[in-house]
Short mmCIF file of C-alpha atoms in Angstrom, two decimals:
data_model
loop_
_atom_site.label_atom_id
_atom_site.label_comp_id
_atom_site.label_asym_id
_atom_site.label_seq_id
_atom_site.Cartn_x
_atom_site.Cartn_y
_atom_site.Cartn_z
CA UNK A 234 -81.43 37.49 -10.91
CA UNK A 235 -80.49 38.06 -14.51
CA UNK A 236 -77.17 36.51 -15.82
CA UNK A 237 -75.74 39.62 -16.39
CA UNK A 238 -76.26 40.81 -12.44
CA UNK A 239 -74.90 37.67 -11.64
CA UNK A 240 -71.46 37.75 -13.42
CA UNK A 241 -71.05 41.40 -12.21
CA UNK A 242 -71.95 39.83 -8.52
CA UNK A 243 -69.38 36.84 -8.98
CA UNK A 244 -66.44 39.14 -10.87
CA UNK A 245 -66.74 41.89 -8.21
CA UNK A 246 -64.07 42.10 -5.55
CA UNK A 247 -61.55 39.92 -7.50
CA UNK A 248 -57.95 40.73 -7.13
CA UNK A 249 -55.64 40.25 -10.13
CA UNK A 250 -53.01 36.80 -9.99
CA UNK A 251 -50.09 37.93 -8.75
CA UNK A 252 -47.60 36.37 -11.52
CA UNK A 253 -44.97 36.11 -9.34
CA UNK A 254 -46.27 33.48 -7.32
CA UNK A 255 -44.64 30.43 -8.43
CA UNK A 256 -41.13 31.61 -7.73
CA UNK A 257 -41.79 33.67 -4.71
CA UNK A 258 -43.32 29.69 -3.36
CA UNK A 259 -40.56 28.23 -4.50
CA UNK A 260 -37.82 30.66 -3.55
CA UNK A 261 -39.04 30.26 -0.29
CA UNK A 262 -39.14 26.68 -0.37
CA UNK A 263 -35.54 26.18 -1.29
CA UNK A 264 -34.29 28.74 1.07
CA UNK A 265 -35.75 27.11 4.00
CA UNK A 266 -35.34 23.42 2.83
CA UNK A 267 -32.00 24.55 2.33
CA UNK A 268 -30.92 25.97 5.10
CA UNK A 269 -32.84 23.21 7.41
CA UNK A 270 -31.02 20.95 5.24
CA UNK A 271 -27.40 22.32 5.96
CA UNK A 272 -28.60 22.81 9.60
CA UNK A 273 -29.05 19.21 9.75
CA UNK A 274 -25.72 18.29 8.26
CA UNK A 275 -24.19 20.66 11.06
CA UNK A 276 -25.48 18.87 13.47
CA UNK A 277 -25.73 14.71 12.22
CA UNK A 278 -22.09 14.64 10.84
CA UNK A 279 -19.95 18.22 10.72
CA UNK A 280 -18.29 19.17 7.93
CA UNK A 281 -15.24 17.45 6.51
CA UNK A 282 -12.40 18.87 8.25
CA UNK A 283 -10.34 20.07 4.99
CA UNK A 284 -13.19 21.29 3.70
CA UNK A 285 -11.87 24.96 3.33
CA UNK A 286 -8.88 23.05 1.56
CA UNK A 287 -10.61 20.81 -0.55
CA UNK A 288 -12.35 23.95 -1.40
CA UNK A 289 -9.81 24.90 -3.58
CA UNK A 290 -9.61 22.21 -6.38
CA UNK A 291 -11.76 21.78 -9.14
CA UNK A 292 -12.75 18.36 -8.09
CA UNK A 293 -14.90 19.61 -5.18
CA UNK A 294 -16.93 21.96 -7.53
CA UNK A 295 -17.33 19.45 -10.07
CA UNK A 296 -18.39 17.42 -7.35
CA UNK A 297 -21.00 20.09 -6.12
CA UNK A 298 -22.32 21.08 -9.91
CA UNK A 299 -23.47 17.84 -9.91
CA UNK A 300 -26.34 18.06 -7.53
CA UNK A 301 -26.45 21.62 -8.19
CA UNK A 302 -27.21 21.01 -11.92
CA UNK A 303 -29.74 18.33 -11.12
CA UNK A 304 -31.65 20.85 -8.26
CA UNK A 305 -32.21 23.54 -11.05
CA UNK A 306 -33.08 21.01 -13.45
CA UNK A 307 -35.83 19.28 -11.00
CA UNK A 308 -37.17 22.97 -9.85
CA UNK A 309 -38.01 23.71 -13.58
CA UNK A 310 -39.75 20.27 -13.70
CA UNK A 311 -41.74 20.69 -10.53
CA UNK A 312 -42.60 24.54 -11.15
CA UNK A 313 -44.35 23.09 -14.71
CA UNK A 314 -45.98 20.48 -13.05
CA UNK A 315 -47.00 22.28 -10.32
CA UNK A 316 -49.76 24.05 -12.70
CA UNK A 317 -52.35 22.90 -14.42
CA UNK A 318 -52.20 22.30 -17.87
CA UNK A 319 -48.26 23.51 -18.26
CA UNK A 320 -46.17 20.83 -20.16
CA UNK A 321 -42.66 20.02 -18.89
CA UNK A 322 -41.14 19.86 -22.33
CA UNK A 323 -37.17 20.48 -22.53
CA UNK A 324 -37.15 20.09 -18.46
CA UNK A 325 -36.90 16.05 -18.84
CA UNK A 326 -33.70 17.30 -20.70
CA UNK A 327 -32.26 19.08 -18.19
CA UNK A 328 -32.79 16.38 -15.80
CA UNK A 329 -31.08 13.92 -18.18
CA UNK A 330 -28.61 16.27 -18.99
CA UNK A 331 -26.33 15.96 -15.53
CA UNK A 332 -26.81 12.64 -15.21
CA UNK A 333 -25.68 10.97 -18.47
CA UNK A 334 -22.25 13.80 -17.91
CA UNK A 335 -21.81 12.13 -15.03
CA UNK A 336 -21.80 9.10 -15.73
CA UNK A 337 -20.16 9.20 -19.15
CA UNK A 338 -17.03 10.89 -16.69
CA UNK A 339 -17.92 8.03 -14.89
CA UNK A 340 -16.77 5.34 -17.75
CA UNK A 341 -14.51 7.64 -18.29
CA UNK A 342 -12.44 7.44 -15.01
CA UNK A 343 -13.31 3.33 -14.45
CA UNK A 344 -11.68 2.51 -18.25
CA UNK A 345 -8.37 4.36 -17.55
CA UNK A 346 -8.65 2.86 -13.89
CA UNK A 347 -6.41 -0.60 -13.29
CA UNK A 348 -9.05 -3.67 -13.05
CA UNK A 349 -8.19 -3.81 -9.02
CA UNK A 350 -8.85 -0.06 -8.59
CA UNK A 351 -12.35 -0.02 -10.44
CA UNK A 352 -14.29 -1.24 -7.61
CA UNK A 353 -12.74 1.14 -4.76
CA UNK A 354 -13.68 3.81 -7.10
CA UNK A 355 -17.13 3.33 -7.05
CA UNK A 356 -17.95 1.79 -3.19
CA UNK A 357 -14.99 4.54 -1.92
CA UNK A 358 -15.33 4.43 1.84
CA UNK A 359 -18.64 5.67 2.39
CA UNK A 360 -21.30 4.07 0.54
CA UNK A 361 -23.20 2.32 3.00
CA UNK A 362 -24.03 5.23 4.71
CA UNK A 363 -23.95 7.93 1.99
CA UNK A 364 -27.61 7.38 0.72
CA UNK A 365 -28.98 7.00 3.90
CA UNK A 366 -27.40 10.22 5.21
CA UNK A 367 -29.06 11.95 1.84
CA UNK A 368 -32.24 10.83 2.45
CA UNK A 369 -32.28 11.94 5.77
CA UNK A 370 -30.66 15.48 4.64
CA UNK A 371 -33.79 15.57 2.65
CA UNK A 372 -36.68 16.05 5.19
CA UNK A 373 -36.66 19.56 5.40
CA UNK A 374 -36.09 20.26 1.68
CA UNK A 375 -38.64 17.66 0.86
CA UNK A 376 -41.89 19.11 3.34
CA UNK A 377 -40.84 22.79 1.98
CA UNK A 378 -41.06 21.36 -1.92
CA UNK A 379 -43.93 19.61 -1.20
CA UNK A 380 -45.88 22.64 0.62
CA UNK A 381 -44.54 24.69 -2.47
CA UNK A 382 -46.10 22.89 -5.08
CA UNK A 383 -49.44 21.62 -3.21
CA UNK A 384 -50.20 25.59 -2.94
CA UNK A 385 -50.12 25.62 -6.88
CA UNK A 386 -53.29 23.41 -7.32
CA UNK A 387 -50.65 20.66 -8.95
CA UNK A 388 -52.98 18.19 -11.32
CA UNK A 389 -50.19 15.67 -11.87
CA UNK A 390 -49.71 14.74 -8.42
CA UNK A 391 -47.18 11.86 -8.60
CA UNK A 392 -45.07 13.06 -10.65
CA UNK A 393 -44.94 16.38 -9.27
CA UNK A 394 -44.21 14.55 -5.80
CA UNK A 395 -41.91 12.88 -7.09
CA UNK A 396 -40.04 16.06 -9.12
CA UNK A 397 -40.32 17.52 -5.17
CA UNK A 398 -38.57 14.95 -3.82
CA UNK A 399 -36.24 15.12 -6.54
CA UNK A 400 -34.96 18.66 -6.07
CA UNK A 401 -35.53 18.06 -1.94
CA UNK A 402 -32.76 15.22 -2.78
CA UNK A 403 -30.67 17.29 -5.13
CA UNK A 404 -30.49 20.46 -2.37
CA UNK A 405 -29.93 18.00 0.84
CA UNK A 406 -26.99 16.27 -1.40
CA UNK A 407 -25.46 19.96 -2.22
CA UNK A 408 -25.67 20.39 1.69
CA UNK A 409 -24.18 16.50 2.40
CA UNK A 410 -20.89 17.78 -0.27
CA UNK A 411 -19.74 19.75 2.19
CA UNK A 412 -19.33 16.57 4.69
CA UNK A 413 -18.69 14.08 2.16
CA UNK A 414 -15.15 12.62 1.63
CA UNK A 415 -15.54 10.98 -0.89
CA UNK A 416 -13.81 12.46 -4.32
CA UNK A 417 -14.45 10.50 -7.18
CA UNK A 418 -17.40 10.85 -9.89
CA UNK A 419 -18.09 6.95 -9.69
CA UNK A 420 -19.15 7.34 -6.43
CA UNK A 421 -21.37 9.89 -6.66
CA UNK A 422 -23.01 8.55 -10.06
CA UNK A 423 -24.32 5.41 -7.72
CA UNK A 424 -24.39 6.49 -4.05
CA UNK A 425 -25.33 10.54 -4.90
CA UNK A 426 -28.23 9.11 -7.14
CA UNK A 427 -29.34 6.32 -4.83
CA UNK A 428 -29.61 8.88 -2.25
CA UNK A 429 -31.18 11.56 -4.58
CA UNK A 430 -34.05 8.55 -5.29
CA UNK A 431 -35.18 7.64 -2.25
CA UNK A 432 -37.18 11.11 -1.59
CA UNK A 433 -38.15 11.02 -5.78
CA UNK A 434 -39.70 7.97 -4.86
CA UNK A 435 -41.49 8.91 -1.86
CA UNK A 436 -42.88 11.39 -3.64
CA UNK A 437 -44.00 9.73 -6.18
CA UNK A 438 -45.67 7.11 -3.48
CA UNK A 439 -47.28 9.93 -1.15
CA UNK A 440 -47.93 12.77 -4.24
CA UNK A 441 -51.73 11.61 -4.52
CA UNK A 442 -52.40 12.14 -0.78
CA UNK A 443 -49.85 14.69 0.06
CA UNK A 444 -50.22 17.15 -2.77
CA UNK A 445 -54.56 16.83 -3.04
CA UNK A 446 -55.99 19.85 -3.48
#
């Protein structure tokens, strides 16, 4: 066969890439981590019973930007690393971004706190559980990331596990907001990013094996 007849023979039948791809995966991912995330949080702990009050003050949103910021940030990072050969560039930015806010409103809140009221702003009442309860929020949003970004032959596997489990944690922790009590930005700069962590890092661990192609 002559090379010519054979690069017809191979190029024959091919259907163009549909460019949308990425975000229809990932769309789809976040819709049904989502929604299996607040599902979850339904049905482990209830919402907080003035939530529809709380609602109304601009602590609660600032409060829900938070993980909000970080999920959009971390679904930038993991669509990039998801293909080959795609740098991540400004996302590491955006990560940063949300986090060094937070915690500069952090500092902000402990300095013009009295020395006895420092330490109740950061443990609150909740922060044995609240990481644990974030991590577990995280399952569903963390197999539909994962099954996302393994479908986009991903060549940086730990890290793009571990941006997964990043915007898995970021989602589940928008979902756990809506239970949470707690109401003051030194908690969630420790607890929120504990709990945000723990999936990162299992990514991270399980990206190699989970995410081979």
């Amino acid at each position: 066969m002559k090379t010519s007849d054979m690069v017809t023979l191979l190029a024959s039948g091919v259907e163009p890439v549909d460019r949308r791809v990425v975000p229809k995966r990932f769309a789809l991912a976040i819709l049904a981590g989502g929604l299996g995330s607040a599902l979850l949080m339904v049905l482990m702990f209830g919402p907080r019973p003035d939530l529809v009050e709380v609602m109304r003050t601009p602590l609660f949103w600032a409060k829900v930007a938070f993980p909000l910021c970080l999920a959009a940030a971390a679904l930038w990072v993991a669509a990039r690393l998801s293909r080959p050969g795609v740098a991540v560039g400004a996302g590491w930015v955006a990560l940063a971004v949300p986090l060094v806010v937070t915690w500069l409103a952090s500092a902000f809140v402990l300095l013009e706190a009295s020395a006895g009221a420092r330490v109740p702003l950061v443990l609150g009442s909740t922060w044995r559980t609240c990481p644990v309860n974030i991590a577990l929020l995280s399952i569903p949003s963390s197999l539909a990331a994962w099954w996302a970004i393994k479908g986009l032959a991903p060549t940086r596997p730990r890290l793009a596990g571990a941006a997964g489990g990043l915007l898995a944690g970021a989602v589940a922790t928008v979902a756990y907001c809506l239970h949470c009590p707690e109401m003051q930005a030194p908690f969630w700069a420790v607890w929120y990013v504990l709990g945000m962590l723990v999936p990162t890092a299992l990514g991270a661990l399980l990206g190699p094996r989970l995410l081979r192609w």
